[in-house]
PDB file of C-alpha atoms in Angstrom:
ATOM      1  CA  GLN U   1      -0.141  20.700 -20.858  1.00 70.00           C
ATOM      2  CA  SER U   2       0.361  23.791 -18.780  1.00 85.00           C
ATOM      3  CA  LEU U   3       2.324  23.680 -15.535  1.00 88.00           C
ATOM      4  CA  PRO U   4      -0.776  24.083 -13.280  1.00 90.00           C
ATOM      5  CA  GLN U   5      -2.481  21.235 -15.125  1.00 91.00           C
ATOM      6  CA  GLN U   6       0.575  19.027 -14.660  1.00 92.00           C
ATOM      7  CA  LYS U   7       0.555  19.807 -10.928  1.00 93.00           C
ATOM      8  CA  LEU U   8      -3.120  18.869 -10.666  1.00 94.00           C
ATOM      9  CA  LEU U   9      -2.432  15.566 -12.415  1.00 94.00           C
ATOM     10  CA  THR U  10       0.502  14.915 -10.101  1.00 94.00           C
ATOM     11  CA  TRP U  11      -1.530  15.545  -6.950  1.00 95.00           C
ATOM     12  CA  LEU U  12      -4.344  13.383  -8.299  1.00 95.00           C
ATOM     13  CA  SER U  13      -1.894  10.570  -8.989  1.00 94.00           C
ATOM     14  CA  VAL U  14      -0.447  10.866  -5.479  1.00 94.00           C
ATOM     15  CA  LEU U  15      -3.921  10.634  -3.935  1.00 95.00           C
ATOM     16  CA  GLU U  16      -4.720   7.502  -5.926  1.00 94.00           C
ATOM     17  CA  CYS U  17      -1.426   5.927  -4.861  1.00 93.00           C
ATOM     18  CA  VAL U  18      -1.860   6.543  -1.107  1.00 95.00           C
ATOM     19  CA  GLU U  19      -5.639   6.247  -0.671  1.00 96.00           C
ATOM     20  CA  VAL U  20      -5.666   2.583   0.425  1.00 95.00           C
ATOM     21  CA  PHE U  21      -2.750   3.128   2.812  1.00 96.00           C
ATOM     22  CA  ALA U  22      -4.426   6.232   4.251  1.00 97.00           C
ATOM     23  CA  GLU U  23      -7.700   4.371   4.816  1.00 96.00           C
ATOM     24  CA  MET U  24      -6.063   1.383   6.522  1.00 95.00           C
ATOM     25  CA  GLY U  25      -3.677   3.518   8.588  1.00 96.00           C
ATOM     26  CA  THR U  26      -6.405   5.864   9.772  1.00 96.00           C
ATOM     27  CA  ALA U  27      -8.653   2.943  10.699  1.00 95.00           C
ATOM     28  CA  ARG U  28      -5.852   1.438  12.764  1.00 95.00           C
ATOM     29  CA  VAL U  29      -5.095   4.702  14.601  1.00 96.00           C
ATOM     30  CA  TRP U  30      -8.461   6.490  14.900  1.00 95.00           C
ATOM     31  CA  GLY U  31     -10.991   3.739  14.378  1.00 94.00           C
ATOM     32  CA  GLU U  32     -14.048   3.587  12.143  1.00 94.00           C
ATOM     33  CA  MET U  33     -14.953   7.280  12.463  1.00 95.00           C
ATOM     34  CA  GLY U  34     -11.472   8.358  11.388  1.00 96.00           C
ATOM     35  CA  ARG U  35     -11.573   5.871   8.505  1.00 96.00           C
ATOM     36  CA  TRP U  36     -14.759   7.303   7.032  1.00 96.00           C
ATOM     37  CA  THR U  37     -13.517  10.840   7.590  1.00 97.00           C
ATOM     38  CA  ILE U  38     -10.361  10.247   5.545  1.00 97.00           C
ATOM     39  CA  ILE U  39     -12.399   8.453   2.858  1.00 97.00           C
ATOM     40  CA  VAL U  40     -14.688  11.474   2.467  1.00 97.00           C
ATOM     41  CA  LEU U  41     -11.765  13.923   2.429  1.00 97.00           C
ATOM     42  CA  ILE U  42      -9.829  11.977  -0.204  1.00 97.00           C
ATOM     43  CA  GLN U  43     -12.856  11.480  -2.457  1.00 97.00           C
ATOM     44  CA  LEU U  44     -13.753  15.157  -2.109  1.00 97.00           C
ATOM     45  CA  ALA U  45     -10.209  16.210  -3.046  1.00 97.00           C
ATOM     46  CA  LYS U  46     -10.176  13.846  -6.041  1.00 96.00           C
ATOM     47  CA  ALA U  47     -13.540  15.119  -7.260  1.00 96.00           C
ATOM     48  CA  ILE U  48     -12.428  18.769  -6.994  1.00 96.00           C
ATOM     49  CA  LEU U  49      -9.192  18.098  -8.892  1.00 96.00           C
ATOM     50  CA  ARG U  50     -10.988  16.126 -11.614  1.00 96.00           C
ATOM     51  CA  LEU U  51     -13.674  18.790 -12.023  1.00 96.00           C
ATOM     52  CA  LEU U  52     -10.993  21.460 -12.369  1.00 95.00           C
ATOM     53  CA  LEU U  53      -9.296  19.400 -15.077  1.00 95.00           C
ATOM     54  CA  LEU U  54     -12.606  18.774 -16.829  1.00 94.00           C
ATOM     55  CA  LEU U  55     -14.245  22.187 -16.668  1.00 94.00           C
ATOM     56  CA  TRP U  56     -11.325  24.611 -16.447  1.00 93.00           C
ATOM     57  CA  TYR U  57      -8.539  22.900 -18.402  1.00 92.00           C
ATOM     58  CA  LYS U  58     -10.815  20.975 -20.816  1.00 91.00           C
ATOM     59  CA  ALA U  59      -8.882  17.745 -20.186  1.00 90.00           C
ATOM     60  CA  GLY U  60     -11.624  15.585 -21.704  1.00 90.00           C
ATOM     61  CA  ILE U  61     -12.089  11.977 -20.635  1.00 92.00           C
ATOM     62  CA  GLN U  62      -9.721  11.408 -17.741  1.00 89.00           C
ATOM     63  CA  THR U  63      -7.785   8.195 -17.356  1.00 87.00           C
ATOM     64  CA  SER U  64      -6.846   6.221 -14.288  1.00 84.00           C
ATOM     65  CA  PRO U  65      -4.040   6.561 -13.347  1.00 83.00           C
ATOM     66  CA  PRO U  66      -4.057  10.250 -14.361  1.00 86.00           C
ATOM     67  CA  ILE U  67      -0.387  10.118 -15.401  1.00 82.00           C
ATOM     68  CA  VAL U  68       0.362   7.155 -17.649  1.00 72.00           C
ATOM     69  CA  PRO U  69       3.315   5.165 -16.218  1.00 70.00           C
ATOM     70  CA  LEU U  70       6.474   5.521 -18.266  1.00 67.00           C
ATOM     71  CA  ASN U  71       7.524   2.439 -20.209  1.00 63.00           C
ATOM     72  CA  ARG U  72      11.278   2.915 -20.270  1.00 61.00           C
ATOM     73  CA  GLU U  73      11.845   0.191 -22.839  1.00 58.00           C
ATOM     74  CA  GLN U  74       9.446   1.809 -25.295  1.00 56.00           C
ATOM     75  CA  GLN U  75      10.721   5.310 -24.568  1.00 55.00           C
ATOM     76  CA  GLN U  76      14.367   4.307 -25.013  1.00 53.00           C
ATOM     77  CA  PRO U  77      15.873   6.521 -27.715  1.00 50.00           C
ATOM     78  CA  LEU U  78      17.622   5.199 -30.726  1.00 44.00           C
ATOM     79  CA  HIS U  79      21.169   4.141 -30.050  1.00 45.00           C
ATOM     80  CA  THR U  80      23.695   6.899 -30.518  1.00 45.00           C
ATOM     81  CA  GLN U  81      25.666   4.738 -32.865  1.00 44.00           C
ATOM     82  CA  ASP U  82      22.729   4.730 -35.281  1.00 48.00           C
ATOM     83  CA  THR U  83      22.961   8.499 -35.469  1.00 48.00           C
ATOM     84  CA  GLU U  84      26.708   8.344 -35.889  1.00 47.00           C
ATOM     85  CA  ASP U  85      26.333   5.831 -38.704  1.00 46.00           C
ATOM     86  CA  ASN U  86      23.787   8.049 -40.423  1.00 48.00           C
ATOM     87  CA  SER U  87      26.077  11.026 -40.221  1.00 46.00           C
ATOM     88  CA  SER U  88      29.069   9.058 -41.482  1.00 47.00           C
ATOM     89  CA  GLY U  89      27.109   7.595 -44.378  1.00 45.00           C
ATOM     90  CA  LYS U  90      27.343   3.940 -43.328  1.00 48.00           C
ATOM     91  CA  ASP U  91      24.499   1.635 -44.278  1.00 58.00           C
ATOM     92  CA  GLN U  92      22.475   0.405 -41.339  1.00 65.00           C
ATOM     93  CA  THR U  93      20.892  -2.472 -43.225  1.00 73.00           C
ATOM     94  CA  TYR U  94      21.866  -5.120 -45.717  1.00 72.00           C
ATOM     95  CA  VAL U  95      19.475  -6.541 -48.319  1.00 80.00           C
ATOM     96  CA  GLY U  96      20.018 -10.176 -49.278  1.00 78.00           C
ATOM     97  CA  ARG U  97      20.539 -10.701 -52.989  1.00 80.00           C
ATOM     98  CA  ARG U  98      18.399 -13.826 -53.339  1.00 82.00           C
ATOM     99  CA  SER U  99      16.012 -13.605 -50.348  1.00 81.00           C
ATOM    100  CA  SER U 100      15.596  -9.790 -50.419  1.00 78.00           C
ATOM    101  CA  ARG U 101      15.507  -9.978 -46.614  1.00 80.00           C
ATOM    102  CA  VAL U 102      16.478  -6.766 -44.820  1.00 76.00           C
ATOM    103  CA  VAL U 103      18.883  -7.346 -41.918  1.00 73.00           C
ATOM    104  CA  ARG U 104      20.906  -5.023 -39.731  1.00 69.00           C
ATOM    105  CA  SER U 105      24.534  -4.677 -40.679  1.00 70.00           C
ATOM    106  CA  LEU U 106      27.126  -5.654 -38.094  1.00 67.00           C
ATOM    107  CA  GLN U 107      28.575  -2.155 -38.111  1.00 67.00           C
ATOM    108  CA  SER U 108      25.342  -0.607 -36.807  1.00 61.00           C
ATOM    109  CA  THR U 109      24.536  -3.231 -34.149  1.00 61.00           C
ATOM    110  CA  PRO U 110      23.816  -1.453 -30.833  1.00 62.00           C
ATOM    111  CA  SER U 111      24.865  -2.584 -27.398  1.00 63.00           C
ATOM    112  CA  LEU U 112      23.120  -5.533 -25.730  1.00 60.00           C
ATOM    113  CA  GLN U 113      21.071  -3.282 -23.411  1.00 57.00           C
ATOM    114  CA  SER U 114      19.461  -1.351 -26.272  1.00 60.00           C
ATOM    115  CA  ARG U 115      19.284  -4.147 -28.821  1.00 59.00           C
ATOM    116  CA  HIS U 116      15.994  -4.978 -30.518  1.00 60.00           C
ATOM    117  CA  TRP U 117      14.957  -7.484 -33.146  1.00 60.00           C
ATOM    118  CA  GLY U 118      13.361  -5.177 -35.673  1.00 61.00           C
ATOM    119  CA  SER U 119      14.975  -3.173 -38.398  1.00 58.00           C
ATOM    120  CA  PRO U 120      15.945   0.450 -37.671  1.00 59.00           C
ATOM    121  CA  GLN U 121      13.127   1.659 -39.901  1.00 62.00           C
ATOM    122  CA  GLN U 122      10.571  -0.394 -37.999  1.00 65.00           C
ATOM    123  CA  ARG U 123      11.836   0.946 -34.699  1.00 65.00           C
ATOM    124  CA  GLU U 124      11.703   4.534 -35.885  1.00 64.00           C
ATOM    125  CA  GLU U 125       8.155   4.038 -37.165  1.00 65.00           C
ATOM    126  CA  SER U 126       6.964   2.442 -33.904  1.00 66.00           C
ATOM    127  CA  GLN U 127       8.572   5.204 -31.844  1.00 65.00           C
ATOM    128  CA  SER U 128       6.995   7.893 -33.986  1.00 66.00           C
ATOM    129  CA  ARG U 129       3.576   6.227 -33.601  1.00 66.00           C
ATOM    130  CA  ARG U 130       3.984   6.092 -29.816  1.00 64.00           C
ATOM    131  CA  VAL U 131       4.975   9.757 -29.718  1.00 62.00           C
ATOM    132  CA  GLU U 132       1.929  10.674 -31.805  1.00 64.00           C
ATOM    133  CA  GLU U 133      -0.366   8.673 -29.487  1.00 62.00           C
ATOM    134  CA  MET U 134       1.070  10.312 -26.377  1.00 63.00           C
ATOM    135  CA  ASN U 135       0.833  13.803 -27.861  1.00 67.00           C
ATOM    136  CA  GLN U 136      -2.720  13.494 -29.163  1.00 77.00           C
ATOM    137  CA  PRO U 137      -4.900  16.240 -27.667  1.00 83.00           C
ATOM    138  CA  PRO U 138      -7.993  15.191 -25.715  1.00 86.00           C
ATOM    139  CA  THR U 139     -11.192  14.848 -27.686  1.00 87.00           C
ATOM    140  CA  PRO U 140     -13.375  17.956 -27.208  1.00 89.00           C
ATOM    141  CA  LEU U 141     -16.473  17.176 -25.167  1.00 90.00           C
ATOM    142  CA  GLY U 142     -19.882  18.603 -25.901  1.00 90.00           C
ATOM    143  CA  LEU U 143     -22.502  19.396 -23.293  1.00 93.00           C
ATOM    144  CA  GLN U 144     -23.788  15.810 -23.130  1.00 93.00           C
ATOM    145  CA  GLU U 145     -20.307  14.318 -22.789  1.00 93.00           C
ATOM    146  CA  THR U 146     -19.299  16.910 -20.179  1.00 95.00           C
ATOM    147  CA  ILE U 147     -22.357  16.008 -18.116  1.00 95.00           C
ATOM    148  CA  ALA U 148     -21.498  12.312 -18.479  1.00 95.00           C
ATOM    149  CA  GLU U 149     -17.925  12.838 -17.301  1.00 96.00           C
ATOM    150  CA  SER U 150     -19.154  15.041 -14.449  1.00 96.00           C
ATOM    151  CA  ILE U 151     -21.487  12.237 -13.365  1.00 96.00           C
ATOM    152  CA  TYR U 152     -18.566   9.811 -13.344  1.00 96.00           C
ATOM    153  CA  VAL U 153     -16.397  12.228 -11.342  1.00 96.00           C
ATOM    154  CA  THR U 154     -19.044  13.004  -8.711  1.00 96.00           C
ATOM    155  CA  ARG U 155     -20.379   9.452  -8.396  1.00 97.00           C
ATOM    156  CA  PRO U 156     -18.118   8.588  -5.388  1.00 96.00           C
ATOM    157  CA  LEU U 157     -19.376  11.633  -3.475  1.00 96.00           C
ATOM    158  CA  LEU U 158     -23.014  10.795  -4.192  1.00 97.00           C
ATOM    159  CA  HIS U 159     -22.379   7.201  -3.142  1.00 96.00           C
ATOM    160  CA  LEU U 160     -20.833   8.314   0.162  1.00 97.00           C
ATOM    161  CA  LEU U 161     -23.744  10.688   0.757  1.00 97.00           C
ATOM    162  CA  SER U 162     -26.230   7.897   0.124  1.00 96.00           C
ATOM    163  CA  LEU U 163     -24.319   5.623   2.511  1.00 95.00           C
ATOM    164  CA  GLY U 164     -24.634   8.271   5.201  1.00 94.00           C
ATOM    165  CA  VAL U 165     -28.364   8.661   4.574  1.00 95.00           C
ATOM    166  CA  TRP U 166     -29.477   5.033   4.098  1.00 96.00           C
ATOM    167  CA  GLY U 167     -26.676   3.032   5.726  1.00 93.00           C
ATOM    168  CA  GLN U 168     -24.218   0.440   4.449  1.00 90.00           C
ATOM    169  CA  ARG U 169     -26.726  -2.436   4.402  1.00 90.00           C
ATOM    170  CA  SER U 170     -29.212  -0.628   2.175  1.00 95.00           C
ATOM    171  CA  TRP U 171     -29.546  -1.416  -1.537  1.00 96.00           C
ATOM    172  CA  LYS U 172     -30.132   2.233  -2.433  1.00 96.00           C
ATOM    173  CA  PRO U 173     -26.432   3.314  -2.458  1.00 96.00           C
ATOM    174  CA  TRP U 174     -25.549   0.261  -4.585  1.00 96.00           C
ATOM    175  CA  LEU U 175     -28.351   0.956  -7.058  1.00 97.00           C
ATOM    176  CA  LEU U 176     -27.640   4.697  -7.191  1.00 97.00           C
ATOM    177  CA  SER U 177     -23.961   4.111  -7.973  1.00 96.00           C
ATOM    178  CA  ALA U 178     -24.790   1.512 -10.647  1.00 96.00           C
ATOM    179  CA  VAL U 179     -27.293   3.841 -12.340  1.00 97.00           C
ATOM    180  CA  LEU U 180     -24.764   6.696 -12.371  1.00 97.00           C
ATOM    181  CA  ASP U 181     -21.987   4.530 -13.837  1.00 97.00           C
ATOM    182  CA  ILE U 182     -24.209   3.070 -16.541  1.00 96.00           C
ATOM    183  CA  SER U 183     -25.668   6.488 -17.379  1.00 96.00           C
ATOM    184  CA  SER U 184     -22.209   8.001 -17.749  1.00 95.00           C
ATOM    185  CA  LEU U 185     -21.045   5.205 -20.078  1.00 95.00           C
ATOM    186  CA  SER U 186     -24.262   5.426 -22.118  1.00 94.00           C
ATOM    187  CA  LEU U 187     -23.885   9.162 -22.655  1.00 93.00           C
ATOM    188  CA  LEU U 188     -20.214   8.768 -23.603  1.00 92.00           C
ATOM    189  CA  SER U 189     -20.912   5.926 -26.045  1.00 88.00           C
ATOM    190  CA  ASP U 190     -22.115   8.410 -28.690  1.00 83.00           C
ATOM    191  CA  LEU U 191     -18.747  10.164 -28.750  1.00 82.00           C
ATOM    192  CA  LYS U 192     -16.807   9.435 -31.932  1.00 80.00           C
ATOM    193  CA  ASP U 193     -13.160   9.878 -32.996  1.00 82.00           C
ATOM    194  CA  LEU U 194     -11.702   9.049 -29.594  1.00 86.00           C
ATOM    195  CA  ASN U 195      -7.972   8.578 -29.379  1.00 86.00           C
ATOM    196  CA  LYS U 196      -6.428   5.298 -28.280  1.00 86.00           C
ATOM    197  CA  ARG U 197      -5.972   6.333 -24.645  1.00 87.00           C
ATOM    198  CA  GLU U 198      -9.607   7.445 -24.303  1.00 90.00           C
ATOM    199  CA  ARG U 199     -10.959   4.259 -25.903  1.00 91.00           C
ATOM    200  CA  ALA U 200      -8.903   2.194 -23.465  1.00 91.00           C
ATOM    201  CA  GLU U 201     -10.301   4.207 -20.545  1.00 93.00           C
ATOM    202  CA  LEU U 202     -13.903   3.600 -21.623  1.00 94.00           C
ATOM    203  CA  ARG U 203     -13.170  -0.128 -21.975  1.00 94.00           C
ATOM    204  CA  ARG U 204     -11.683  -0.117 -18.473  1.00 94.00           C
ATOM    205  CA  ARG U 205     -14.779   1.578 -17.032  1.00 95.00           C
ATOM    206  CA  THR U 206     -17.017  -0.966 -18.763  1.00 95.00           C
ATOM    207  CA  ILE U 207     -15.040  -3.893 -17.343  1.00 95.00           C
ATOM    208  CA  LEU U 208     -15.142  -2.327 -13.870  1.00 95.00           C
ATOM    209  CA  LEU U 209     -18.925  -2.734 -13.884  1.00 95.00           C
ATOM    210  CA  LEU U 210     -18.171  -6.333 -12.869  1.00 94.00           C
ATOM    211  CA  TYR U 211     -17.107  -4.908  -9.491  1.00 93.00           C
ATOM    212  CA  TYR U 212     -20.784  -4.582  -8.633  1.00 95.00           C
ATOM    213  CA  LEU U 213     -20.804  -8.355  -8.163  1.00 92.00           C
ATOM    214  CA  LEU U 214     -18.225  -7.891  -5.387  1.00 91.00           C
ATOM    215  CA  ARG U 215     -19.757  -4.867  -3.691  1.00 94.00           C
ATOM    216  CA  SER U 216     -22.027  -5.055  -0.690  1.00 92.00           C
ATOM    217  CA  PRO U 217     -24.892  -5.765  -0.247  1.00 93.00           C
ATOM    218  CA  PHE U 218     -24.963  -7.775  -3.517  1.00 95.00           C
ATOM    219  CA  TYR U 219     -21.801  -9.639  -2.537  1.00 93.00           C
ATOM    220  CA  ASP U 220     -23.067 -10.476   0.943  1.00 91.00           C
ATOM    221  CA  ARG U 221     -26.408 -11.856  -0.274  1.00 92.00           C
ATOM    222  CA  TYR U 222     -25.656 -13.416  -3.662  1.00 93.00           C
ATOM    223  CA  SER U 223     -22.046 -13.454  -4.839  1.00 92.00           C
ATOM    224  CA  GLU U 224     -20.044 -14.547  -1.798  1.00 91.00           C
ATOM    225  CA  GLY U 225     -21.184 -18.174  -1.576  1.00 91.00           C
ATOM    226  CA  ARG U 226     -20.996 -18.765  -5.331  1.00 92.00           C
ATOM    227  CA  ILE U 227     -17.561 -17.196  -5.724  1.00 92.00           C
ATOM    228  CA  LEU U 228     -16.102 -19.118  -2.777  1.00 91.00           C
ATOM    229  CA  LEU U 229     -17.662 -22.370  -4.046  1.00 93.00           C
ATOM    230  CA  LEU U 230     -16.146 -21.826  -7.504  1.00 92.00           C
ATOM    231  CA  LEU U 231     -12.707 -21.067  -6.048  1.00 91.00           C
ATOM    232  CA  ARG U 232     -12.920 -24.123  -3.786  1.00 92.00           C
ATOM    233  CA  LEU U 233     -13.839 -26.398  -6.710  1.00 93.00           C
ATOM    234  CA  LEU U 234     -10.968 -25.014  -8.779  1.00 91.00           C
ATOM    235  CA  ALA U 235      -8.548 -25.547  -5.896  1.00 91.00           C
ATOM    236  CA  ASP U 236      -9.696 -29.143  -5.288  1.00 90.00           C
ATOM    237  CA  TYR U 237     -10.061 -30.442  -8.833  1.00 91.00           C
ATOM    238  CA  VAL U 238      -7.698 -28.435 -11.060  1.00 89.00           C
ATOM    239  CA  PRO U 239      -4.027 -29.231 -10.448  1.00 89.00           C
ATOM    240  CA  GLY U 240      -1.840 -26.245  -9.633  1.00 88.00           C
ATOM    241  CA  VAL U 241      -4.701 -23.739  -9.419  1.00 89.00           C
ATOM    242  CA  GLY U 242      -4.927 -24.067  -5.635  1.00 89.00           C
ATOM    243  CA  PHE U 243      -1.738 -22.048  -5.213  1.00 91.00           C
ATOM    244  CA  VAL U 244      -3.719 -19.038  -6.492  1.00 90.00           C
ATOM    245  CA  THR U 245      -7.303 -19.729  -5.420  1.00 91.00           C
ATOM    246  CA  ARG U 246      -6.686 -20.684  -1.771  1.00 91.00           C
ATOM    247  CA  PRO U 247      -4.842 -17.438  -0.881  1.00 91.00           C
ATOM    248  CA  LEU U 248      -7.506 -15.563  -2.865  1.00 90.00           C
ATOM    249  CA  MET U 249     -10.248 -17.166  -0.741  1.00 91.00           C
ATOM    250  CA  ASP U 250      -8.458 -16.020   2.412  1.00 89.00           C
ATOM    251  CA  TYR U 251      -7.859 -12.527   1.028  1.00 90.00           C
ATOM    252  CA  LEU U 252     -11.351 -11.816  -0.344  1.00 89.00           C
ATOM    253  CA  PRO U 253     -13.008 -10.956   3.022  1.00 87.00           C
ATOM    254  CA  ALA U 254     -10.265  -8.438   3.906  1.00 87.00           C
ATOM    255  CA  TRP U 255     -10.230  -6.978   0.385  1.00 89.00           C
ATOM    256  CA  GLN U 256     -14.002  -6.603   0.392  1.00 89.00           C
ATOM    257  CA  LYS U 257     -13.972  -4.504   3.579  1.00 90.00           C
ATOM    258  CA  ILE U 258     -11.549  -1.857   2.220  1.00 94.00           C
ATOM    259  CA  TYR U 259     -13.522   0.945   0.622  1.00 95.00           C
ATOM    260  CA  PHE U 260     -10.909   2.122  -1.886  1.00 95.00           C
ATOM    261  CA  TYR U 261     -10.283  -1.394  -3.163  1.00 92.00           C
ATOM    262  CA  ASN U 262     -13.995  -1.843  -3.705  1.00 90.00           C
ATOM    263  CA  TRP U 263     -15.454   1.556  -4.532  1.00 91.00           C
ATOM    264  CA  GLY U 264     -12.517   3.927  -5.098  1.00 80.00           C
TER     265      GLY U 264
END
């Protein structure tokens, strides 16, 4: 990735990290008008950055979060002693004479912090696979797939526009957003040879369709009573579950009112 593309991804990641805090803080200081103003500004900035990545830098299907969090345990390099043993000609493994089991020799055992339970060869293979997965270029998108990704990127802006036109209690913004999400996934479903990261992103978007059960006005008219009844039954009749379901019942109304938790 080029340096400008990395900067765009960084700014996009920062926006996704602070959007809920910005919405709640602005609502506390400037009220409802300030809250919706900051929501529109953040969604507009995110859409512009994502469109630049899609159309200018050909970034393909974009993941959320834009920058994959670093797993330090997986990215930990091979122990330096392994390299020293290779250079000195010492054997890292021992093969049992009767069992033919491959075990690490005591001479090449790393420190406790970097110790693992696989053989050195297995660790090298898994690290090389992870490096290949991280370095895989994005799948080139045709016209249909570019339109589908553009629909997904601009869906929040169209939803906000529809809220301003028809109001928060209308079904039209809910239906419009659902149609756009389903259309985007349908157009992207024909794309073949996706890498592992892109397949995981499409699965995540498919699972997030369940959020429509928790979004107003569907939640207010249909889901709220059933979800609260289910949580109450679990808390009353399943031992130990109440420690999770009772705080969740108290938290759901506040969570449902925050736009970026629900629609972001």
